[in-house]
PDB file of C-alpha atoms in Angstrom:
ATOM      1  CA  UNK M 274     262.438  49.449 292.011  1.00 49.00           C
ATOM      2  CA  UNK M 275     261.705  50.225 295.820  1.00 49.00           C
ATOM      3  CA  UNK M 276     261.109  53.692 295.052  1.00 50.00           C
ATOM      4  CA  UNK M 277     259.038  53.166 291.990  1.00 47.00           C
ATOM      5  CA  UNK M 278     256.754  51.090 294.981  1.00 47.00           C
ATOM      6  CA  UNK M 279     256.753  53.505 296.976  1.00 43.00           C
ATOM      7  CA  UNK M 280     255.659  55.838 294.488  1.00 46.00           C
ATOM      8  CA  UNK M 281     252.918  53.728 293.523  1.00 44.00           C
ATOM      9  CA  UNK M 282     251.411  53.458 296.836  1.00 44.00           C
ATOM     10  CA  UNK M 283     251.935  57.073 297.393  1.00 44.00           C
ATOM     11  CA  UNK M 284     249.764  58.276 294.706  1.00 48.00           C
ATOM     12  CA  UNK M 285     247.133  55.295 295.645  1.00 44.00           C
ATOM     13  CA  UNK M 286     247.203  56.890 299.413  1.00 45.00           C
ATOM     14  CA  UNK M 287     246.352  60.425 298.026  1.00 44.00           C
ATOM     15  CA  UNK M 288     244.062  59.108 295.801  1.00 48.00           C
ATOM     16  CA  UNK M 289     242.115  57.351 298.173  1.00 58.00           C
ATOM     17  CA  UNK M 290     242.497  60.867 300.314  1.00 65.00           C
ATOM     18  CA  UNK M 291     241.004  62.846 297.483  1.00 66.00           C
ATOM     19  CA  UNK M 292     237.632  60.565 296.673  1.00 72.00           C
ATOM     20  CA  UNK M 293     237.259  60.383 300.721  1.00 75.00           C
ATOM     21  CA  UNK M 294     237.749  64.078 301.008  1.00 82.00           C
ATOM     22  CA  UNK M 295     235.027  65.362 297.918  1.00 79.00           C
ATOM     23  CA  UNK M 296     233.001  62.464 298.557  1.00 83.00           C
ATOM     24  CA  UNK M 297     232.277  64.071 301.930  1.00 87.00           C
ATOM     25  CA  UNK M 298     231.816  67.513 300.845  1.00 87.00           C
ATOM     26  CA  UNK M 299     229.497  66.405 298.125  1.00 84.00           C
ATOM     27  CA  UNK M 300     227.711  64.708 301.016  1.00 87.00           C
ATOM     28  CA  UNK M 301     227.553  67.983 302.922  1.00 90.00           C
ATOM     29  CA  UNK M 302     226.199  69.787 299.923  1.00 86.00           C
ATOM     30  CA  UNK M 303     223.771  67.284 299.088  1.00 88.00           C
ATOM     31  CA  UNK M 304     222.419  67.071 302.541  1.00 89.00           C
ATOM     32  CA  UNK M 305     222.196  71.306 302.313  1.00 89.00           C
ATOM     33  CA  UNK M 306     220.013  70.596 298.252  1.00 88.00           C
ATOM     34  CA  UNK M 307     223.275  72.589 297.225  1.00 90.00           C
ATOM     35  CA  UNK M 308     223.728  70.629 293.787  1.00 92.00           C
ATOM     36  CA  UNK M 309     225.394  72.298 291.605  1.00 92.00           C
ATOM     37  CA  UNK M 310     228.262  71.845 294.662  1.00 91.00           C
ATOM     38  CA  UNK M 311     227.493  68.238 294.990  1.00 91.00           C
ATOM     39  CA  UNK M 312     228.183  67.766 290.821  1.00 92.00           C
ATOM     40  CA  UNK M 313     231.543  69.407 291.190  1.00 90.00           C
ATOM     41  CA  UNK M 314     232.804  67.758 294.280  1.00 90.00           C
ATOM     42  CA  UNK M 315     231.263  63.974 293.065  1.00 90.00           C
ATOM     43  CA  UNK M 316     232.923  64.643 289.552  1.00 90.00           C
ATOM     44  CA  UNK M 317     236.210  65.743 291.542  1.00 89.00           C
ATOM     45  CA  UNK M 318     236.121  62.469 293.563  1.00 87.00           C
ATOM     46  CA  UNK M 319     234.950  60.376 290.467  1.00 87.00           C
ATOM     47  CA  UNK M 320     238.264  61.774 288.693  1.00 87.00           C
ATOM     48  CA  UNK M 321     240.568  60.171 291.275  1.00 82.00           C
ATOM     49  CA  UNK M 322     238.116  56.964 291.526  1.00 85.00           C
ATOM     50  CA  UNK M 323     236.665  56.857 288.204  1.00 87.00           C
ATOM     51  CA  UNK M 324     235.588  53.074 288.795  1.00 87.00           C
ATOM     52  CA  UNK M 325     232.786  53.874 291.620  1.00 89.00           C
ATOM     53  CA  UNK M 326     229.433  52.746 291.212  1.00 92.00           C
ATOM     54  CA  UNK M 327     227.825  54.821 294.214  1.00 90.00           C
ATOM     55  CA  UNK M 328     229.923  58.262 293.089  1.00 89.00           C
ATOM     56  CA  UNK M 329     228.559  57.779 289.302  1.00 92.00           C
ATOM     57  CA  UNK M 330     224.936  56.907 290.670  1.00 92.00           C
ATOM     58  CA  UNK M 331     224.993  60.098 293.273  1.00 91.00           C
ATOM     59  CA  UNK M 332     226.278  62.141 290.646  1.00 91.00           C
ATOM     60  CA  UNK M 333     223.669  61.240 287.903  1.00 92.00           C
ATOM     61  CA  UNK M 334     220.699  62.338 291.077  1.00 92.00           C
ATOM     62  CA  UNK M 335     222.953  65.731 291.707  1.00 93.00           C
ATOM     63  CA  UNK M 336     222.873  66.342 288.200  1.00 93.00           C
ATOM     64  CA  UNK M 337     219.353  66.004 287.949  1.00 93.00           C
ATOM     65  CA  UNK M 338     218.514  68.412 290.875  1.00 93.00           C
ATOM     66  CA  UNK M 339     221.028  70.782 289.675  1.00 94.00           C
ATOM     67  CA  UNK M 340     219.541  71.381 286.125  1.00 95.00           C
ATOM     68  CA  UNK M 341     216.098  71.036 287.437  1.00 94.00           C
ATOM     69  CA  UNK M 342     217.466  74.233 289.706  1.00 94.00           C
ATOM     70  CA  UNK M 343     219.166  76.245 287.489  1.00 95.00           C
ATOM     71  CA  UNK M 344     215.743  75.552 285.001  1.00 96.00           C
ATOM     72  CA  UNK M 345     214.039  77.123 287.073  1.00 94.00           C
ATOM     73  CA  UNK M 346     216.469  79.995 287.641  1.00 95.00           C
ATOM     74  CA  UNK M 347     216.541  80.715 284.218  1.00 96.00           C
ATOM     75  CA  UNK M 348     212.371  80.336 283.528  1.00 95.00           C
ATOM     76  CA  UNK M 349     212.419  82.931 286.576  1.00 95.00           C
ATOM     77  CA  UNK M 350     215.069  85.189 284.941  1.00 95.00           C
ATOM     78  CA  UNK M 351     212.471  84.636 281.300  1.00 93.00           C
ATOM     79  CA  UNK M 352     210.008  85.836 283.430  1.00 91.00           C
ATOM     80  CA  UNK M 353     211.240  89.111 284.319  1.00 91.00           C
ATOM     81  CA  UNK M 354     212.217  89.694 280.712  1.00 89.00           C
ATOM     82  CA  UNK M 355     216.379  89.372 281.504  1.00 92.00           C
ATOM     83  CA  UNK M 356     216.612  86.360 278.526  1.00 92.00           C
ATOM     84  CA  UNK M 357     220.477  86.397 279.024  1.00 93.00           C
ATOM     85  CA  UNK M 358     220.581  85.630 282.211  1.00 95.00           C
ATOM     86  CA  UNK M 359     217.539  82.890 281.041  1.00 95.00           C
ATOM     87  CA  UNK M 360     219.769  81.549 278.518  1.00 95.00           C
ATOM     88  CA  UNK M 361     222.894  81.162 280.971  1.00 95.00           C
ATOM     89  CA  UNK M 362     220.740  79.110 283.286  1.00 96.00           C
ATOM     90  CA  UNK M 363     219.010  77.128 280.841  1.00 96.00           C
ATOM     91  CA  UNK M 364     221.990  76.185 278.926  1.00 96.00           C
ATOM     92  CA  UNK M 365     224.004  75.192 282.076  1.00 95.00           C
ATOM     93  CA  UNK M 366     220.154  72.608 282.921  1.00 95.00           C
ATOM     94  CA  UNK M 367     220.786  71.528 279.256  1.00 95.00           C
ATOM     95  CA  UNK M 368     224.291  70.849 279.979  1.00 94.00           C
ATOM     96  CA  UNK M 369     223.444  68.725 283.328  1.00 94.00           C
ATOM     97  CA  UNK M 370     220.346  67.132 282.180  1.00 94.00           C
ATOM     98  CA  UNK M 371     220.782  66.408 278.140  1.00 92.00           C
ATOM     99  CA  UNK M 372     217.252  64.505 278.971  1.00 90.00           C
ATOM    100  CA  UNK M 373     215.459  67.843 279.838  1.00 92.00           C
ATOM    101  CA  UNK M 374     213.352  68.478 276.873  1.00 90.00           C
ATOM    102  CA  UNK M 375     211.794  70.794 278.445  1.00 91.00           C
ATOM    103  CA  UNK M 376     214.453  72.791 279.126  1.00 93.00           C
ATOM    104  CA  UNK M 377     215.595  72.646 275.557  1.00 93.00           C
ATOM    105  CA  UNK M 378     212.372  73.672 274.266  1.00 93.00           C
ATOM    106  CA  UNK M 379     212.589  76.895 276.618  1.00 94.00           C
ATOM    107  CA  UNK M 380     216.292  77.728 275.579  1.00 95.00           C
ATOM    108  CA  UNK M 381     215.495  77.482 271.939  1.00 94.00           C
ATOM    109  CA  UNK M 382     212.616  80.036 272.702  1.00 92.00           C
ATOM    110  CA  UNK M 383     214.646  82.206 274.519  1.00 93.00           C
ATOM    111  CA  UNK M 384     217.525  82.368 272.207  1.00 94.00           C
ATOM    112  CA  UNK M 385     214.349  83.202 269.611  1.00 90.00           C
ATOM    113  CA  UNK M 386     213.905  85.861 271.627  1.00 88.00           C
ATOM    114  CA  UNK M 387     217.208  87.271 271.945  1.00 90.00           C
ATOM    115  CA  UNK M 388     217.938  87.089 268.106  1.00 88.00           C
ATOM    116  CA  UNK M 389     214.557  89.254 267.331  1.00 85.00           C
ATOM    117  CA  UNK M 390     216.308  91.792 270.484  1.00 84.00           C
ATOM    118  CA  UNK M 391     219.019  92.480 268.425  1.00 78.00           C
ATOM    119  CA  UNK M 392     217.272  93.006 264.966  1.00 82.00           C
ATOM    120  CA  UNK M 393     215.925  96.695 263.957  1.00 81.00           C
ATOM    121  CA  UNK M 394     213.092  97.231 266.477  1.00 80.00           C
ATOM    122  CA  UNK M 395     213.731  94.256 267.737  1.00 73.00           C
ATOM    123  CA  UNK M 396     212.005  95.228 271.166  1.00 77.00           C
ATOM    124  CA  UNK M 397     208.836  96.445 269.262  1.00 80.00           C
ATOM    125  CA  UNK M 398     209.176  93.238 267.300  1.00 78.00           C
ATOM    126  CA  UNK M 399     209.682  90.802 270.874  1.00 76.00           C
ATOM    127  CA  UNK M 400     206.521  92.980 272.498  1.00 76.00           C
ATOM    128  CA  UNK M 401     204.153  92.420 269.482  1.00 78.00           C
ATOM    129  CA  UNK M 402     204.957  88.379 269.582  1.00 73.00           C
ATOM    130  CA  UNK M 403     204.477  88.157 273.334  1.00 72.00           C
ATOM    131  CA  UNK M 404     201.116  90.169 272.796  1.00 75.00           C
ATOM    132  CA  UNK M 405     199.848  87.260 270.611  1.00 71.00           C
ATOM    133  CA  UNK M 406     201.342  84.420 272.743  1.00 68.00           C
ATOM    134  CA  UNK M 407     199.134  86.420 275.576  1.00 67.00           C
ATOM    135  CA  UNK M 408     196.641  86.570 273.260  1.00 65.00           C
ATOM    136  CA  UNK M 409     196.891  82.679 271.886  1.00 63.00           C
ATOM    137  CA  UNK M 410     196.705  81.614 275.820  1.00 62.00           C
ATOM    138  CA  UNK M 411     193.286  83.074 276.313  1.00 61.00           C
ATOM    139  CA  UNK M 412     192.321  80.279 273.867  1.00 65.00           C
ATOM    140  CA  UNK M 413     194.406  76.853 274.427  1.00 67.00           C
ATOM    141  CA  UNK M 414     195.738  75.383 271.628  1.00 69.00           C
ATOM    142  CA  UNK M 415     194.103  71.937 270.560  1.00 73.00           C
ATOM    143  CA  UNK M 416     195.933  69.210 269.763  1.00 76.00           C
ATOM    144  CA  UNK M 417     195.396  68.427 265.764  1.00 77.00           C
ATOM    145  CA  UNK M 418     197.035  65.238 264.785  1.00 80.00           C
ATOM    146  CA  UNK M 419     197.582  64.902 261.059  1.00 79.00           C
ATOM    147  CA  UNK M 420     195.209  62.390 261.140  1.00 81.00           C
ATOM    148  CA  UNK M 421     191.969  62.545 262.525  1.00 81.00           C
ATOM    149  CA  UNK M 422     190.799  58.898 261.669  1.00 88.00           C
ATOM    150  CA  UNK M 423     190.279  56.332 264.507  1.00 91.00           C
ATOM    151  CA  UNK M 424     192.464  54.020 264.800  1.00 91.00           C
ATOM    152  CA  UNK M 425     192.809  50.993 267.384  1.00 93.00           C
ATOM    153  CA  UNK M 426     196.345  50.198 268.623  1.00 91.00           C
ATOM    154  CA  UNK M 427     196.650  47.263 271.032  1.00 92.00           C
ATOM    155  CA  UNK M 428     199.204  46.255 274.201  1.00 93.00           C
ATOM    156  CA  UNK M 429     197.910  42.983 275.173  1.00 92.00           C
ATOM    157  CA  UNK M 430     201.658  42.635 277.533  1.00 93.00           C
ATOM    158  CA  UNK M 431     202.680  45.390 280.080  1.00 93.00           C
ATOM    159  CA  UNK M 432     205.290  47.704 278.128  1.00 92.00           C
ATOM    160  CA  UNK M 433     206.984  50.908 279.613  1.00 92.00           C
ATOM    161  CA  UNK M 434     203.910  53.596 279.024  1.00 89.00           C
ATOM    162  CA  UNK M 435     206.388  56.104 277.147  1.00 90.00           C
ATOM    163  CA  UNK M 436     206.349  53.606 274.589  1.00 92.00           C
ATOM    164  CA  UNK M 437     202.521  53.801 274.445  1.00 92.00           C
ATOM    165  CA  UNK M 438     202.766  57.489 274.326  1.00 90.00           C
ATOM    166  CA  UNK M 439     205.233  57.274 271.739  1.00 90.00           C
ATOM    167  CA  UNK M 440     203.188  54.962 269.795  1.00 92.00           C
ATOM    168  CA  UNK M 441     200.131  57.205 269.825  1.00 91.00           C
ATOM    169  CA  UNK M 442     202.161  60.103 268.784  1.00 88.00           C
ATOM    170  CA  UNK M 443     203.656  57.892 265.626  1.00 89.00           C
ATOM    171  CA  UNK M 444     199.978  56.626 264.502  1.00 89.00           C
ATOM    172  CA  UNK M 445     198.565  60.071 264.736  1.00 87.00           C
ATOM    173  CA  UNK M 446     201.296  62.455 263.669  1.00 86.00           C
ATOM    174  CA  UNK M 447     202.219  64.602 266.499  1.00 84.00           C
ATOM    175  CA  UNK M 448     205.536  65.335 269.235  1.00 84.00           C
ATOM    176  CA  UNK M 449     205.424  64.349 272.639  1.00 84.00           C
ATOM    177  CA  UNK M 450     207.673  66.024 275.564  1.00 83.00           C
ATOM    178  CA  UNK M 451     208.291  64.556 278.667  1.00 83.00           C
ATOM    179  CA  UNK M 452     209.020  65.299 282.061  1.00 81.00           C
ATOM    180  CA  UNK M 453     212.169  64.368 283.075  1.00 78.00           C
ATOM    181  CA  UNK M 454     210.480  63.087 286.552  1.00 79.00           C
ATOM    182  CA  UNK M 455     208.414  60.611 284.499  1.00 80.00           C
ATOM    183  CA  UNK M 456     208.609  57.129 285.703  1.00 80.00           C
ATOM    184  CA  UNK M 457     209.060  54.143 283.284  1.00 81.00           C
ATOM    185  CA  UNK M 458     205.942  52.535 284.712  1.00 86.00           C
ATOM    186  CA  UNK M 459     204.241  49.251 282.669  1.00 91.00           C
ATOM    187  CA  UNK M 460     201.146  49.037 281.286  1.00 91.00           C
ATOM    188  CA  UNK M 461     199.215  47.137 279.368  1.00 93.00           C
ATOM    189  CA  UNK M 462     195.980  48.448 277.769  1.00 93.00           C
ATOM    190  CA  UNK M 463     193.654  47.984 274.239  1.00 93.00           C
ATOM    191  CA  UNK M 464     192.975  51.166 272.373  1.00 92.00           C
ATOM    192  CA  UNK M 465     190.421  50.319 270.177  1.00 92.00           C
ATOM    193  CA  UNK M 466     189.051  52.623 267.032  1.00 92.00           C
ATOM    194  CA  UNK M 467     189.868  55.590 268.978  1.00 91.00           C
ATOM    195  CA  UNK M 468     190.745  59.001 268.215  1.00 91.00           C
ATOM    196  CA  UNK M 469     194.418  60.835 269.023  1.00 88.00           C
ATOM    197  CA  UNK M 470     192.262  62.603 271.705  1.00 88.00           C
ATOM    198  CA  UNK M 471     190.373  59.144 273.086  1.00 91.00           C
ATOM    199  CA  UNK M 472     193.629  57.531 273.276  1.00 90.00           C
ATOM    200  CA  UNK M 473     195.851  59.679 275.255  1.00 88.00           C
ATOM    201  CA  UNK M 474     192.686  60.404 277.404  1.00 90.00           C
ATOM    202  CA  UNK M 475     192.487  56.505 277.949  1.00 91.00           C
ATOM    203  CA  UNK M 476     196.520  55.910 278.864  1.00 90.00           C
ATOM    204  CA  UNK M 477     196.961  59.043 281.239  1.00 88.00           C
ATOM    205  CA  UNK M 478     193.875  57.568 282.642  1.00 89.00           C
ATOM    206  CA  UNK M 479     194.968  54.104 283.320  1.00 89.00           C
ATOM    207  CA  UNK M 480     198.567  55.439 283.877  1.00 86.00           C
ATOM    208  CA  UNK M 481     197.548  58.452 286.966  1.00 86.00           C
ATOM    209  CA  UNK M 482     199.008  60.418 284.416  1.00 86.00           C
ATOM    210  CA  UNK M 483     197.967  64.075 282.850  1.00 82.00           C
ATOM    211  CA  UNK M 484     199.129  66.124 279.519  1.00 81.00           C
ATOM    212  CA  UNK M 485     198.980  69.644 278.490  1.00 79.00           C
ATOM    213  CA  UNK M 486     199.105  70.504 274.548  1.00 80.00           C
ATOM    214  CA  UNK M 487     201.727  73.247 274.376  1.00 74.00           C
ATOM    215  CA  UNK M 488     200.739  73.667 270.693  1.00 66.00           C
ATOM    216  CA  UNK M 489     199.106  72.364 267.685  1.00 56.00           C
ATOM    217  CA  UNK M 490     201.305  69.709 267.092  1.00 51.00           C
ATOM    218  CA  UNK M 491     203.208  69.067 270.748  1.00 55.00           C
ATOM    219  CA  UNK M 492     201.964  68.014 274.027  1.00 52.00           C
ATOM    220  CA  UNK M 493     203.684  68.035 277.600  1.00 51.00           C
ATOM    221  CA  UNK M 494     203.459  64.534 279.249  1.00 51.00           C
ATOM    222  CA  UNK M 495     203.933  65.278 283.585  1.00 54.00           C
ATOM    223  CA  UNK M 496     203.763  63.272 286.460  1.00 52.00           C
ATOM    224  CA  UNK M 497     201.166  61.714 288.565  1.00 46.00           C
ATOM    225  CA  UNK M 498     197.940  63.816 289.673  1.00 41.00           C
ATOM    226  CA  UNK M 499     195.808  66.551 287.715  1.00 38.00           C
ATOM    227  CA  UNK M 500     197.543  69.293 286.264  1.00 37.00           C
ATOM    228  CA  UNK M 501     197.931  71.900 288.250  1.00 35.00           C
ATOM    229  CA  UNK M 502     198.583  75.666 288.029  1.00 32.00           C
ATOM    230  CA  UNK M 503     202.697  76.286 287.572  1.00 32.00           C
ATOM    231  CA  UNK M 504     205.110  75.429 290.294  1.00 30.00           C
ATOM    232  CA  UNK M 505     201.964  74.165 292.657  1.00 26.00           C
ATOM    233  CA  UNK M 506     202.882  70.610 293.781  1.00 29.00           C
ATOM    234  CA  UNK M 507     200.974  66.911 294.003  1.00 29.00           C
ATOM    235  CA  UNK M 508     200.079  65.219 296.938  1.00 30.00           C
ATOM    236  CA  UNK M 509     203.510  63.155 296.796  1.00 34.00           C
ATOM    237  CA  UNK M 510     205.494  66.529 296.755  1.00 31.00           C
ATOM    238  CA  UNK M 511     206.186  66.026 293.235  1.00 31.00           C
ATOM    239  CA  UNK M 512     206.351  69.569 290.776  1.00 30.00           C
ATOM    240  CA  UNK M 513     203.345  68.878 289.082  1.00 28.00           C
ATOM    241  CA  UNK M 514     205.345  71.104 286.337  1.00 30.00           C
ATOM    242  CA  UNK M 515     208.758  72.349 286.367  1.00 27.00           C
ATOM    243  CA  UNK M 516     208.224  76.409 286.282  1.00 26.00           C
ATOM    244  CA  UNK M 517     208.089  79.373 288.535  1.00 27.00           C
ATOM    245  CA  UNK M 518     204.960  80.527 289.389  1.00 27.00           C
ATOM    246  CA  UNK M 519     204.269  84.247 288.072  1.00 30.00           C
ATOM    247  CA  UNK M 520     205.717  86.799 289.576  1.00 34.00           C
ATOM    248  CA  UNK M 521     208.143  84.718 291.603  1.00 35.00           C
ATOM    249  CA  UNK M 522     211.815  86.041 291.375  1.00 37.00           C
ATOM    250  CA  UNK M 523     214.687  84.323 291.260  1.00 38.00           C
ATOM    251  CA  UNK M 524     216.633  84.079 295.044  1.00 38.00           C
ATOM    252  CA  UNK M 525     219.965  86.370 294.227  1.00 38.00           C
ATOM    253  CA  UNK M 526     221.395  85.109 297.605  1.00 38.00           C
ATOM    254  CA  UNK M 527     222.786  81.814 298.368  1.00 41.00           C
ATOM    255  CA  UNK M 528     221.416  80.200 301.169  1.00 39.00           C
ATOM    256  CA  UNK M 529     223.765  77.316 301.494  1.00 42.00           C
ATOM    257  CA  UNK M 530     226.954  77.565 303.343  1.00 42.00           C
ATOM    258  CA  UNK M 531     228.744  74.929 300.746  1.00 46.00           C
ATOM    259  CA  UNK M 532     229.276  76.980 297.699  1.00 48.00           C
ATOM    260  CA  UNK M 533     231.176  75.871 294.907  1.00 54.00           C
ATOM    261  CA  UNK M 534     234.134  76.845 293.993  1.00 54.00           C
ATOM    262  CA  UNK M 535     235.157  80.044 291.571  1.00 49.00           C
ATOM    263  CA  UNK M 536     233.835  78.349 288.163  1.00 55.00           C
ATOM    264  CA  UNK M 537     232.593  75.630 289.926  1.00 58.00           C
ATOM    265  CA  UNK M 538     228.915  75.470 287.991  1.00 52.00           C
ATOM    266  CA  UNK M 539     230.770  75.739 284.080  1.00 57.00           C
ATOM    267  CA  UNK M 540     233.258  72.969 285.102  1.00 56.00           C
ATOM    268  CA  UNK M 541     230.964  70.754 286.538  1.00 55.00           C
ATOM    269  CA  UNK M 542     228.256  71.350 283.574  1.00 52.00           C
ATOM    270  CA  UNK M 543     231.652  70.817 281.028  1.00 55.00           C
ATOM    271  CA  UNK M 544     232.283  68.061 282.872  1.00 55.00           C
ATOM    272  CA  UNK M 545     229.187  66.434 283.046  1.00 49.00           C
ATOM    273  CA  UNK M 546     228.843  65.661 279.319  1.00 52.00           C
ATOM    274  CA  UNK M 547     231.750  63.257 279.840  1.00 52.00           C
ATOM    275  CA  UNK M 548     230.784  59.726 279.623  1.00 50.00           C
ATOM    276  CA  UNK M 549     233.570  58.774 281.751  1.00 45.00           C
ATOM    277  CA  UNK M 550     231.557  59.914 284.470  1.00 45.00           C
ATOM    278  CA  UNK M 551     228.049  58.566 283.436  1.00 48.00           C
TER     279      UNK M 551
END
């Protein structure tokens, strides 16, 4: 029975050695914007004190800035037409940050992409649909709701403004993507015998807000301030949107001096979808 005690507090002592010992390297890597380091040392020090509050909360920011990282990585890597390398990076955001439907939208593109590489004249094929998307942003896409009646859709108490936006989308027949920076900010506001176009003009109004149709039937809800070109920033040094700008490539060098470990980035990713650690 004594040993059996002393076993016990053993393993609590080298427990509470382990959580101290990655909770301070995931400090270090945090303090260095090294996430993808900070997710694998936080969900090593969450394994041995699965019950922490503070671990799970700096964890669920880490993950966050790694996929937001490794999005752009990968929209970089898209850019200079290497779309396996763009699918490794986007998968691994996708992975982090299941909320990033932004990044899931580009992923499914790119792994449209790949699948047209590897038909018959598949490069031919990829070439001629770029040429069109070229060609499609010389003239915007407008948003065309299935319906094109007014309609008048009222809030009369605050509610969180993605419900608004949701709302509008429902009444008028069209997808909404958001930004995974968006704040759940309250509003309350009266639509009344408006148009798809009137009301989302009225709410990103009232809400600081701004949208970009990415086609016919989807628009891109952002942050705070006008939109902006790609990767410029707001005045509260928010990414107005989450890409690269053009031309921009991807960093092959690491700059931080706390690198994660061999496999470190697939582990934590794997990891990451466990709720245990949520």
């Amino acid at each position: 029975m004594r040993r059996l005690s002393w076993i016990v507090v053993l393993t609590v002592i080298l427990g509470s050695c382990a959580t101290y010992r990655y909770s301070r390297q995931a400090e270090e890597a945090m303090k260095g914007d090294n996430w993808d380091a900070a997710v694998y040392y936080l969900l090593e020090a969450l394994a041995a004190d699965p019950g922490n509050i503070k671990l799970k909360m700096d964890l669920q920011r880490a993950r966050t800035r790694a996929a937001e990282e490794h999005f752009r990585r990968g929209m970089g890597f898209k850019e200079a037409g290497e779309l396996a390398r763009a699918r490794t990076e986007l998968e691994l955001a996708v992975q982090l940050d299941p909320t990033h439907q932004y990044a899931e939208t580009e992923l499914a593109k790119v792994r449209k992409d790949l699948e047209i590489l590897v038909q018959e004249g598949g490069a031919a094929k990829l070439e001629q649909a770029k040429k069109a998307a070229r060609e499609m942003k010389v003239k915007p896409p407008i948003l065309t709701p299935e319906t094109a009646e007014p309609m008048t859709l009222a809030f009369p108490n605050p509610v969180n403004v993605k419900d608004i936006y949701n709302a509008i989308a429902k009444a008028f027949g069209f997808n909404v993507l958001y930004d995974p920076r968006l704040k759940d900010t309250k509003l309350a506001i009266e639509l009344k015998n408006v148009t798809a176009k009137q009301a989302l003009d009225n709410v990103v109004q009232a809400a600081q807000h701004f949208y970009k149709v990415l086609d016919e039937k989807n628009h891109h809800r952002g942050g705070r301030h006008p939109a902006k070109p790609p990767g410029l920033r707001g005045s509260g040094g928010e990414d107005v949107f989450p890409l690269q700008r053009r031309g921009e490539r991807h960093q092959q060098h690491d700059p931080h001096p706390h690198r994660c470990p061999p496999g470190g980035h697939q582990r934590a990713a794997q990891r990451a979808g466990d709720p245990r650690y949520r």
